Amino acid sequence: MFLAEKSTGHMIEVLDTKMLIDPNESTVRGSLHFGEEAQDPEFFDKAGLNFPSGESLPQCWIDPDYRRR
């Protein structure tokens, strides 16, 4: 799955989808797709990511208390 960095628009390949959908995790492991070489995996803050279409991530992926609101 690919997401985009909000600040730059660069594409991030998510390498751990379980981490992505876990609302108790504030980061996700991914690889930046920028330039011609594959970049080493690193951790990205979920708050700084959205879908390539510009949509935000679902609240159930980022807020562990989303059902209480």
mmCIF file with all atom_site columns, N, CA and C in Angstrom:
data_model
loop_
_atom_site.group_PDB
_atom_site.id
_atom_site.type_symbol
_atom_site.label_atom_id
_atom_site.label_alt_id
_atom_site.label_comp_id
_atom_site.label_asym_id
_atom_site.label_entity_id
_atom_site.label_seq_id
_atom_site.pdbx_PDB_ins_code
_atom_site.Cartn_x
_atom_site.Cartn_y
_atom_site.Cartn_z
_atom_site.occupancy
_atom_site.B_iso_or_equiv
_atom_site.pdbx_formal_charge
_atom_site.auth_seq_id
_atom_site.auth_comp_id
_atom_site.auth_asym_id
_atom_site.auth_atom_id
_atom_site.pdbx_PDB_model_num
ATOM 1   N N  . MET A 1 1  ? 0.852   -1.165 0.000  1.00 0.00 ? 1  MET A N  1
ATOM 2   C CA . MET A 1 1  ? 0.000   0.000  0.000  1.00 0.00 ? 1  MET A CA 1
ATOM 3   C C  . MET A 1 1  ? 0.901   1.232  0.000  1.00 0.00 ? 1  MET A C  1
ATOM 4   N N  . PHE A 1 2  ? 0.457   2.257  -0.721 1.00 0.00 ? 2  PHE A N  1
ATOM 5   C CA . PHE A 1 2  ? 1.200   3.509  -0.773 1.00 0.00 ? 2  PHE A CA 1
ATOM 6   C C  . PHE A 1 2  ? 0.418   4.621  -0.093 1.00 0.00 ? 2  PHE A C  1
ATOM 7   N N  . LEU A 1 3  ? 1.124   5.442  0.650  1.00 0.00 ? 3  LEU A N  1
ATOM 8   C CA . LEU A 1 3  ? 0.578   6.654  1.247  1.00 0.00 ? 3  LEU A CA 1
ATOM 9   C C  . LEU A 1 3  ? 1.476   7.810  0.815  1.00 0.00 ? 3  LEU A C  1
ATOM 10  N N  . ALA A 1 4  ? 1.020   9.025  1.067  1.00 0.00 ? 4  ALA A N  1
ATOM 11  C CA . ALA A 1 4  ? 1.800   10.207 0.696  1.00 0.00 ? 4  ALA A CA 1
ATOM 12  C C  . ALA A 1 4  ? 2.144   11.017 1.935  1.00 0.00 ? 4  ALA A C  1
ATOM 13  N N  . GLU A 1 5  ? 3.343   11.591 1.939  1.00 0.00 ? 5  GLU A N  1
ATOM 14  C CA . GLU A 1 5  ? 3.719   12.520 3.003  1.00 0.00 ? 5  GLU A CA 1
ATOM 15  C C  . GLU A 1 5  ? 2.949   13.817 2.783  1.00 0.00 ? 5  GLU A C  1
ATOM 16  N N  . LYS A 1 6  ? 2.323   14.325 3.833  1.00 0.00 ? 6  LYS A N  1
ATOM 17  C CA . LYS A 1 6  ? 1.559   15.569 3.713  1.00 0.00 ? 6  LYS A CA 1
ATOM 18  C C  . LYS A 1 6  ? 2.449   16.745 3.340  1.00 0.00 ? 6  LYS A C  1
ATOM 19  N N  . SER A 1 7  ? 3.628   16.808 3.916  1.00 0.00 ? 7  SER A N  1
ATOM 20  C CA . SER A 1 7  ? 4.491   17.977 3.729  1.00 0.00 ? 7  SER A CA 1
ATOM 21  C C  . SER A 1 7  ? 5.144   18.042 2.349  1.00 0.00 ? 7  SER A C  1
ATOM 22  N N  . THR A 1 8  ? 5.463   16.886 1.776  1.00 0.00 ? 8  THR A N  1
ATOM 23  C CA . THR A 1 8  ? 6.204   16.876 0.511  1.00 0.00 ? 8  THR A CA 1
ATOM 24  C C  . THR A 1 8  ? 5.435   16.261 -0.647 1.00 0.00 ? 8  THR A C  1
ATOM 25  N N  . GLY A 1 9  ? 4.457   15.405 -0.335 1.00 0.00 ? 9  GLY A N  1
ATOM 26  C CA . GLY A 1 9  ? 3.741   14.683 -1.384 1.00 0.00 ? 9  GLY A CA 1
ATOM 27  C C  . GLY A 1 9  ? 4.471   13.442 -1.862 1.00 0.00 ? 9  GLY A C  1
ATOM 28  N N  . HIS A 1 10 ? 5.645   13.161 -1.285 1.00 0.00 ? 10 HIS A N  1
ATOM 29  C CA . HIS A 1 10 ? 6.400   11.977 -1.686 1.00 0.00 ? 10 HIS A CA 1
ATOM 30  C C  . HIS A 1 10 ? 5.648   10.715 -1.280 1.00 0.00 ? 10 HIS A C  1
ATOM 31  N N  . MET A 1 11 ? 5.784   9.682  -2.088 1.00 0.00 ? 11 MET A N  1
ATOM 32  C CA . MET A 1 11 ? 5.099   8.422  -1.839 1.00 0.00 ? 11 MET A CA 1
ATOM 33  C C  . MET A 1 11 ? 5.887   7.562  -0.851 1.00 0.00 ? 11 MET A C  1
ATOM 34  N N  . ILE A 1 12 ? 5.144   6.930  0.050  1.00 0.00 ? 12 ILE A N  1
ATOM 35  C CA . ILE A 1 12 ? 5.705   6.024  1.049  1.00 0.00 ? 12 ILE A CA 1
ATOM 36  C C  . ILE A 1 12 ? 5.068   4.655  0.830  1.00 0.00 ? 12 ILE A C  1
ATOM 37  N N  . GLU A 1 13 ? 5.890   3.635  0.626  1.00 0.00 ? 13 GLU A N  1
ATOM 38  C CA . GLU A 1 13 ? 5.368   2.275  0.546  1.00 0.00 ? 13 GLU A CA 1
ATOM 39  C C  . GLU A 1 13 ? 5.293   1.729  1.968  1.00 0.00 ? 13 GLU A C  1
ATOM 40  N N  . VAL A 1 14 ? 4.091   1.418  2.420  1.00 0.00 ? 14 VAL A N  1
ATOM 41  C CA . VAL A 1 14 ? 3.891   0.883  3.768  1.00 0.00 ? 14 VAL A CA 1
ATOM 42  C C  . VAL A 1 14 ? 4.330   -0.573 3.773  1.00 0.00 ? 14 VAL A C  1
ATOM 43  N N  . LEU A 1 15 ? 5.243   -0.910 4.672  1.00 0.00 ? 15 LEU A N  1
ATOM 44  C CA . LEU A 1 15 ? 5.787   -2.260 4.747  1.00 0.00 ? 15 LEU A CA 1
ATOM 45  C C  . LEU A 1 15 ? 5.136   -3.096 5.837  1.00 0.00 ? 15 LEU A C  1
ATOM 46  N N  . ASP A 1 16 ? 4.370   -2.476 6.709  1.00 0.00 ? 16 ASP A N  1
ATOM 47  C CA . ASP A 1 16 ? 3.717   -3.186 7.809  1.00 0.00 ? 16 ASP A CA 1
ATOM 48  C C  . ASP A 1 16 ? 2.284   -2.676 7.948  1.00 0.00 ? 16 ASP A C  1
ATOM 49  N N  . THR A 1 17 ? 1.350   -3.326 7.251  1.00 0.00 ? 17 THR A N  1
ATOM 50  C CA . THR A 1 17 ? -0.039  -2.849 7.270  1.00 0.00 ? 17 THR A CA 1
ATOM 51  C C  . THR A 1 17 ? -0.705  -3.062 8.624  1.00 0.00 ? 17 THR A C  1
ATOM 52  N N  . LYS A 1 18 ? -0.276  -4.066 9.373  1.00 0.00 ? 18 LYS A N  1
ATOM 53  C CA . LYS A 1 18 ? -0.844  -4.258 10.716 1.00 0.00 ? 18 LYS A CA 1
ATOM 54  C C  . LYS A 1 18 ? -0.523  -3.062 11.605 1.00 0.00 ? 18 LYS A C  1
ATOM 55  N N  . MET A 1 19 ? 0.677   -2.552 11.478 1.00 0.00 ? 19 MET A N  1
ATOM 56  C CA . MET A 1 19 ? 1.086   -1.377 12.236 1.00 0.00 ? 19 MET A CA 1
ATOM 57  C C  . MET A 1 19 ? 0.281   -0.150 11.784 1.00 0.00 ? 19 MET A C  1
ATOM 58  N N  . LEU A 1 20 ? -0.009  -0.084 10.498 1.00 0.00 ? 20 LEU A N  1
ATOM 59  C CA . LEU A 1 20 ? -0.763  1.045  9.952  1.00 0.00 ? 20 LEU A CA 1
ATOM 60  C C  . LEU A 1 20 ? -2.172  1.116  10.526 1.00 0.00 ? 20 LEU A C  1
ATOM 61  N N  . ILE A 1 21 ? -2.851  -0.011 10.621 1.00 0.00 ? 21 ILE A N  1
ATOM 62  C CA . ILE A 1 21 ? -4.247  0.009  11.071 1.00 0.00 ? 21 ILE A CA 1
ATOM 63  C C  . ILE A 1 21 ? -4.397  -0.079 12.584 1.00 0.00 ? 21 ILE A C  1
ATOM 64  N N  . ASP A 1 22 ? -3.297  -0.261 13.303 1.00 0.00 ? 22 ASP A N  1
ATOM 65  C CA . ASP A 1 22 ? -3.341  -0.317 14.768 1.00 0.00 ? 22 ASP A CA 1
ATOM 66  C C  . ASP A 1 22 ? -3.373  1.104  15.331 1.00 0.00 ? 22 ASP A C  1
ATOM 67  N N  . PRO A 1 23 ? -4.482  1.520  15.947 1.00 0.00 ? 23 PRO A N  1
ATOM 68  C CA . PRO A 1 23 ? -4.574  2.892  16.454 1.00 0.00 ? 23 PRO A CA 1
ATOM 69  C C  . PRO A 1 23 ? -3.639  3.178  17.632 1.00 0.00 ? 23 PRO A C  1
ATOM 70  N N  . ASN A 1 24 ? -3.078  2.144  18.239 1.00 0.00 ? 24 ASN A N  1
ATOM 71  C CA . ASN A 1 24 ? -2.149  2.341  19.355 1.00 0.00 ? 24 ASN A CA 1
ATOM 72  C C  . ASN A 1 24 ? -0.722  2.620  18.880 1.00 0.00 ? 24 ASN A C  1
ATOM 73  N N  . GLU A 1 25 ? -0.479  2.492  17.597 1.00 0.00 ? 25 GLU A N  1
ATOM 74  C CA . GLU A 1 25 ? 0.833   2.784  17.007 1.00 0.00 ? 25 GLU A CA 1
ATOM 75  C C  . GLU A 1 25 ? 0.781   4.172  16.381 1.00 0.00 ? 25 GLU A C  1
ATOM 76  N N  . SER A 1 26 ? 1.721   5.030  16.728 1.00 0.00 ? 26 SER A N  1
ATOM 77  C CA . SER A 1 26 ? 1.736   6.384  16.160 1.00 0.00 ? 26 SER A CA 1
ATOM 78  C C  . SER A 1 26 ? 2.638   6.487  14.929 1.00 0.00 ? 26 SER A C  1
ATOM 79  N N  . THR A 1 27 ? 3.396   5.427  14.668 1.00 0.00 ? 27 THR A N  1
ATOM 80  C CA . THR A 1 27 ? 4.271   5.411  13.495 1.00 0.00 ? 27 THR A CA 1
ATOM 81  C C  . THR A 1 27 ? 3.981   4.175  12.660 1.00 0.00 ? 27 THR A C  1
ATOM 82  N N  . VAL A 1 28 ? 4.493   4.189  11.451 1.00 0.00 ? 28 VAL A N  1
ATOM 83  C CA . VAL A 1 28 ? 4.349   3.049  10.555 1.00 0.00 ? 28 VAL A CA 1
ATOM 84  C C  . VAL A 1 28 ? 5.683   2.849  9.835  1.00 0.00 ? 28 VAL A C  1
ATOM 85  N N  . ARG A 1 29 ? 6.036   1.598  9.600  1.00 0.00 ? 29 ARG A N  1
ATOM 86  C CA . ARG A 1 29 ? 7.292   1.271  8.915  1.00 0.00 ? 29 ARG A CA 1
ATOM 87  C C  . ARG A 1 29 ? 7.049   1.323  7.415  1.00 0.00 ? 29 ARG A C  1
ATOM 88  N N  . GLY A 1 30 ? 7.898   2.077  6.728  1.00 0.00 ? 30 GLY A N  1
ATOM 89  C CA . GLY A 1 30 ? 7.727   2.207  5.292  1.00 0.00 ? 30 GLY A CA 1
ATOM 90  C C  . GLY A 1 30 ? 9.018   2.587  4.603  1.00 0.00 ? 30 GLY A C  1
ATOM 91  N N  . SER A 1 31 ? 8.930   2.649  3.293  1.00 0.00 ? 31 SER A N  1
ATOM 92  C CA . SER A 1 31 ? 10.083  2.976  2.469  1.00 0.00 ? 31 SER A CA 1
ATOM 93  C C  . SER A 1 31 ? 9.712   4.135  1.547  1.00 0.00 ? 31 SER A C  1
ATOM 94  N N  . LEU A 1 32 ? 10.502  5.180  1.577  1.00 0.00 ? 32 LEU A N  1
ATOM 95  C CA . LEU A 1 32 ? 10.277  6.359  0.751  1.00 0.00 ? 32 LEU A CA 1
ATOM 96  C C  . LEU A 1 32 ? 10.553  6.020  -0.710 1.00 0.00 ? 32 LEU A C  1
ATOM 97  N N  . HIS A 1 33 ? 9.626   6.359  -1.589 1.00 0.00 ? 33 HIS A N  1
ATOM 98  C CA . HIS A 1 33 ? 9.815   6.162  -3.024 1.00 0.00 ? 33 HIS A CA 1
ATOM 99  C C  . HIS A 1 33 ? 10.080  7.522  -3.645 1.00 0.00 ? 33 HIS A C  1
ATOM 100 N N  . PHE A 1 34 ? 11.355  7.854  -3.723 1.00 0.00 ? 34 PHE A N  1
ATOM 101 C CA . PHE A 1 34 ? 11.777  9.142  -4.254 1.00 0.00 ? 34 PHE A CA 1
ATOM 102 C C  . PHE A 1 34 ? 13.121  8.933  -4.917 1.00 0.00 ? 34 PHE A C  1
ATOM 103 N N  . GLY A 1 35 ? 13.267  9.341  -6.138 1.00 0.00 ? 35 GLY A N  1
ATOM 104 C CA . GLY A 1 35 ? 14.504  9.100  -6.861 1.00 0.00 ? 35 GLY A CA 1
ATOM 105 C C  . GLY A 1 35 ? 14.462  7.735  -7.524 1.00 0.00 ? 35 GLY A C  1
ATOM 106 N N  . GLU A 1 36 ? 15.594  7.300  -8.016 1.00 0.00 ? 36 GLU A N  1
ATOM 107 C CA . GLU A 1 36 ? 15.639  6.052  -8.767 1.00 0.00 ? 36 GLU A CA 1
ATOM 108 C C  . GLU A 1 36 ? 15.976  4.839  -7.915 1.00 0.00 ? 36 GLU A C  1
ATOM 109 N N  . GLU A 1 37 ? 16.640  5.039  -6.789 1.00 0.00 ? 37 GLU A N  1
ATOM 110 C CA . GLU A 1 37 ? 17.011  3.915  -5.934 1.00 0.00 ? 37 GLU A CA 1
ATOM 111 C C  . GLU A 1 37 ? 15.988  3.711  -4.835 1.00 0.00 ? 37 GLU A C  1
ATOM 112 N N  . ALA A 1 38 ? 15.765  2.446  -4.493 1.00 0.00 ? 38 ALA A N  1
ATOM 113 C CA . ALA A 1 38 ? 14.881  2.144  -3.362 1.00 0.00 ? 38 ALA A CA 1
ATOM 114 C C  . ALA A 1 38 ? 15.553  2.627  -2.079 1.00 0.00 ? 38 ALA A C  1
ATOM 115 N N  . GLN A 1 39 ? 14.791  3.287  -1.242 1.00 0.00 ? 39 GLN A N  1
ATOM 116 C CA . GLN A 1 39 ? 15.317  3.822  0.013  1.00 0.00 ? 39 GLN A CA 1
ATOM 117 C C  . GLN A 1 39 ? 15.195  2.774  1.117  1.00 0.00 ? 39 GLN A C  1
ATOM 118 N N  . ASP A 1 40 ? 16.043  2.881  2.114  1.00 0.00 ? 40 ASP A N  1
ATOM 119 C CA . ASP A 1 40 ? 15.989  1.965  3.250  1.00 0.00 ? 40 ASP A CA 1
ATOM 120 C C  . ASP A 1 40 ? 14.713  2.206  4.050  1.00 0.00 ? 40 ASP A C  1
ATOM 121 N N  . PRO A 1 41 ? 14.149  1.136  4.633  1.00 0.00 ? 41 PRO A N  1
ATOM 122 C CA . PRO A 1 41 ? 12.948  1.301  5.467  1.00 0.00 ? 41 PRO A CA 1
ATOM 123 C C  . PRO A 1 41 ? 13.223  2.195  6.669  1.00 0.00 ? 41 PRO A C  1
ATOM 124 N N  . GLU A 1 42 ? 12.209  2.965  7.046  1.00 0.00 ? 42 GLU A N  1
ATOM 125 C CA . GLU A 1 42 ? 12.286  3.817  8.229  1.00 0.00 ? 42 GLU A CA 1
ATOM 126 C C  . GLU A 1 42 ? 10.880  3.960  8.797  1.00 0.00 ? 42 GLU A C  1
ATOM 127 N N  . PHE A 1 43 ? 10.772  4.656  9.917  1.00 0.00 ? 43 PHE A N  1
ATOM 128 C CA . PHE A 1 43 ? 9.476   4.859  10.551 1.00 0.00 ? 43 PHE A CA 1
ATOM 129 C C  . PHE A 1 43 ? 8.969   6.264  10.242 1.00 0.00 ? 43 PHE A C  1
ATOM 130 N N  . PHE A 1 44 ? 7.679   6.348  9.921  1.00 0.00 ? 44 PHE A N  1
ATOM 131 C CA . PHE A 1 44 ? 7.029   7.610  9.596  1.00 0.00 ? 44 PHE A CA 1
ATOM 132 C C  . PHE A 1 44 ? 5.872   7.830  10.563 1.00 0.00 ? 44 PHE A C  1
ATOM 133 N N  . ASP A 1 45 ? 5.691   9.065  11.011 1.00 0.00 ? 45 ASP A N  1
ATOM 134 C CA . ASP A 1 45 ? 4.550   9.402  11.865 1.00 0.00 ? 45 ASP A CA 1
ATOM 135 C C  . ASP A 1 45 ? 3.276   9.331  11.042 1.00 0.00 ? 45 ASP A C  1
ATOM 136 N N  . LYS A 1 46 ? 2.276   8.640  11.577 1.00 0.00 ? 46 LYS A N  1
ATOM 137 C CA . LYS A 1 46 ? 0.993   8.550  10.876 1.00 0.00 ? 46 LYS A CA 1
ATOM 138 C C  . LYS A 1 46 ? 0.365   9.928  10.686 1.00 0.00 ? 46 LYS A C  1
ATOM 139 N N  . ALA A 1 47 ? 0.598   10.828 11.635 1.00 0.00 ? 47 ALA A N  1
ATOM 140 C CA . ALA A 1 47 ? 0.017   12.172 11.550 1.00 0.00 ? 47 ALA A CA 1
ATOM 141 C C  . ALA A 1 47 ? 0.516   12.925 10.319 1.00 0.00 ? 47 ALA A C  1
ATOM 142 N N  . GLY A 1 48 ? 1.646   12.544 9.784  1.00 0.00 ? 48 GLY A N  1
ATOM 143 C CA . GLY A 1 48 ? 2.211   13.209 8.622  1.00 0.00 ? 48 GLY A CA 1
ATOM 144 C C  . GLY A 1 48 ? 1.905   12.528 7.306  1.00 0.00 ? 48 GLY A C  1
ATOM 145 N N  . LEU A 1 49 ? 0.984   11.560 7.329  1.00 0.00 ? 49 LEU A N  1
ATOM 146 C CA . LEU A 1 49 ? 0.657   10.800 6.123  1.00 0.00 ? 49 LEU A CA 1
ATOM 147 C C  . LEU A 1 49 ? -0.817  10.932 5.764  1.00 0.00 ? 49 LEU A C  1
ATOM 148 N N  . ASN A 1 50 ? -1.102  10.790 4.484  1.00 0.00 ? 50 ASN A N  1
ATOM 149 C CA . ASN A 1 50 ? -2.477  10.677 4.019  1.00 0.00 ? 50 ASN A CA 1
ATOM 150 C C  . ASN A 1 50 ? -2.484  9.811  2.768  1.00 0.00 ? 50 ASN A C  1
ATOM 151 N N  . PHE A 1 51 ? -3.666  9.561  2.226  1.00 0.00 ? 51 PHE A N  1
ATOM 152 C CA . PHE A 1 51 ? -3.765  8.781  0.999  1.00 0.00 ? 51 PHE A CA 1
ATOM 153 C C  . PHE A 1 51 ? -3.289  9.642  -0.175 1.00 0.00 ? 51 PHE A C  1
ATOM 154 N N  . PRO A 1 52 ? -2.804  9.019  -1.250 1.00 0.00 ? 52 PRO A N  1
ATOM 155 C CA . PRO A 1 52 ? -2.348  9.804  -2.403 1.00 0.00 ? 52 PRO A CA 1
ATOM 156 C C  . PRO A 1 52 ? -3.422  10.740 -2.966 1.00 0.00 ? 52 PRO A C  1
ATOM 157 N N  . SER A 1 53 ? -4.684  10.417 -2.756 1.00 0.00 ? 53 SER A N  1
ATOM 158 C CA . SER A 1 53 ? -5.785  11.262 -3.230 1.00 0.00 ? 53 SER A CA 1
ATOM 159 C C  . SER A 1 53 ? -5.948  12.525 -2.395 1.00 0.00 ? 53 SER A C  1
ATOM 160 N N  . GLY A 1 54 ? -5.241  12.583 -1.249 1.00 0.00 ? 54 GLY A N  1
ATOM 161 C CA . GLY A 1 54 ? -5.350  13.729 -0.356 1.00 0.00 ? 54 GLY A CA 1
ATOM 162 C C  . GLY A 1 54 ? -6.246  13.476 0.838  1.00 0.00 ? 54 GLY A C  1
ATOM 163 N N  . GLU A 1 55 ? -6.937  12.342 0.853  1.00 0.00 ? 55 GLU A N  1
ATOM 164 C CA . GLU A 1 55 ? -7.807  12.007 1.985  1.00 0.00 ? 55 GLU A CA 1
ATOM 165 C C  . GLU A 1 55 ? -6.973  11.668 3.216  1.00 0.00 ? 55 GLU A C  1
ATOM 166 N N  . SER A 1 56 ? -7.492  12.020 4.370  1.00 0.00 ? 56 SER A N  1
ATOM 167 C CA . SER A 1 56 ? -6.837  11.690 5.638  1.00 0.00 ? 56 SER A CA 1
ATOM 168 C C  . SER A 1 56 ? -7.002  10.207 5.948  1.00 0.00 ? 56 SER A C  1
ATOM 169 N N  . LEU A 1 57 ? -6.139  9.712  6.822  1.00 0.00 ? 57 LEU A N  1
ATOM 170 C CA . LEU A 1 57 ? -6.284  8.334  7.287  1.00 0.00 ? 57 LEU A CA 1
ATOM 171 C C  . LEU A 1 57 ? -7.535  8.233  8.156  1.00 0.00 ? 57 LEU A C  1
ATOM 172 N N  . PRO A 1 58 ? -8.208  7.079  8.163  1.00 0.00 ? 58 PRO A N  1
ATOM 173 C CA . PRO A 1 58 ? -9.397  6.914  9.006  1.00 0.00 ? 58 PRO A CA 1
ATOM 174 C C  . PRO A 1 58 ? -9.065  7.079  10.489 1.00 0.00 ? 58 PRO A C  1
ATOM 175 N N  . GLN A 1 59 ? -9.976  7.663  11.240 1.00 0.00 ? 59 GLN A N  1
ATOM 176 C CA . GLN A 1 59 ? -9.775  7.867  12.680 1.00 0.00 ? 59 GLN A CA 1
ATOM 177 C C  . GLN A 1 59 ? -9.511  6.551  13.401 1.00 0.00 ? 59 GLN A C  1
ATOM 178 N N  . CYS A 1 60 ? -10.140 5.468  12.956 1.00 0.00 ? 60 CYS A N  1
ATOM 179 C CA . CYS A 1 60 ? -9.951  4.179  13.626 1.00 0.00 ? 60 CYS A CA 1
ATOM 180 C C  . CYS A 1 60 ? -8.530  3.643  13.442 1.00 0.00 ? 60 CYS A C  1
ATOM 181 N N  . TRP A 1 61 ? -7.732  4.238  12.575 1.00 0.00 ? 61 TRP A N  1
ATOM 182 C CA . TRP A 1 61 ? -6.335  3.846  12.392 1.00 0.00 ? 61 TRP A CA 1
ATOM 183 C C  . TRP A 1 61 ? -5.397  4.691  13.241 1.00 0.00 ? 61 TRP A C  1
ATOM 184 N N  . ILE A 1 62 ? -5.854  5.857  13.702 1.00 0.00 ? 62 ILE A N  1
ATOM 185 C CA . ILE A 1 62 ? -4.939  6.778  14.386 1.00 0.00 ? 62 ILE A CA 1
ATOM 186 C C  . ILE A 1 62 ? -5.361  7.156  15.802 1.00 0.00 ? 62 ILE A C  1
ATOM 187 N N  . ASP A 1 63 ? -6.616  6.919  16.160 1.00 0.00 ? 63 ASP A N  1
ATOM 188 C CA . ASP A 1 63 ? -7.120  7.333  17.474 1.00 0.00 ? 63 ASP A CA 1
ATOM 189 C C  . ASP A 1 63 ? -7.668  6.125  18.232 1.00 0.00 ? 63 ASP A C  1
ATOM 190 N N  . PRO A 1 64 ? -6.960  5.663  19.273 1.00 0.00 ? 64 PRO A N  1
ATOM 191 C CA . PRO A 1 64 ? -7.429  4.483  20.009 1.00 0.00 ? 64 PRO A CA 1
ATOM 192 C C  . PRO A 1 64 ? -8.764  4.712  20.723 1.00 0.00 ? 64 PRO A C  1
ATOM 193 N N  . ASP A 1 65 ? -9.157  5.957  20.932 1.00 0.00 ? 65 ASP A N  1
ATOM 194 C CA . ASP A 1 65 ? -10.421 6.265  21.612 1.00 0.00 ? 65 ASP A CA 1
ATOM 195 C C  . ASP A 1 65 ? -11.498 6.757  20.653 1.00 0.00 ? 65 ASP A C  1
ATOM 196 N N  . TYR A 1 66 ? -11.391 6.429  19.374 1.00 0.00 ? 66 TYR A N  1
ATOM 197 C CA . TYR A 1 66 ? -12.327 6.976  18.394 1.00 0.00 ? 66 TYR A CA 1
ATOM 198 C C  . TYR A 1 66 ? -13.776 6.575  18.658 1.00 0.00 ? 66 TYR A C  1
ATOM 199 N N  . ARG A 1 67 ? -14.016 5.458  19.285 1.00 0.00 ? 67 ARG A N  1
ATOM 200 C CA . ARG A 1 67 ? -15.400 5.019  19.553 1.00 0.00 ? 67 ARG A CA 1
ATOM 201 C C  . ARG A 1 67 ? -16.038 5.778  20.708 1.00 0.00 ? 67 ARG A C  1
ATOM 202 N N  . ARG A 1 68 ? -15.242 6.386  21.535 1.00 0.00 ? 68 ARG A N  1
ATOM 203 C CA . ARG A 1 68 ? -15.763 7.102  22.705 1.00 0.00 ? 68 ARG A CA 1
ATOM 204 C C  . ARG A 1 68 ? -16.168 8.531  22.377 1.00 0.00 ? 68 ARG A C  1
ATOM 205 N N  . ARG A 1 69 ? -15.926 8.977  21.175 1.00 0.00 ? 69 ARG A N  1
ATOM 206 C CA . ARG A 1 69 ? -16.233 10.367 20.799 1.00 0.00 ? 69 ARG A CA 1
ATOM 207 C C  . ARG A 1 69 ? -17.477 10.452 19.978 1.00 0.00 ? 69 ARG A C  1
#
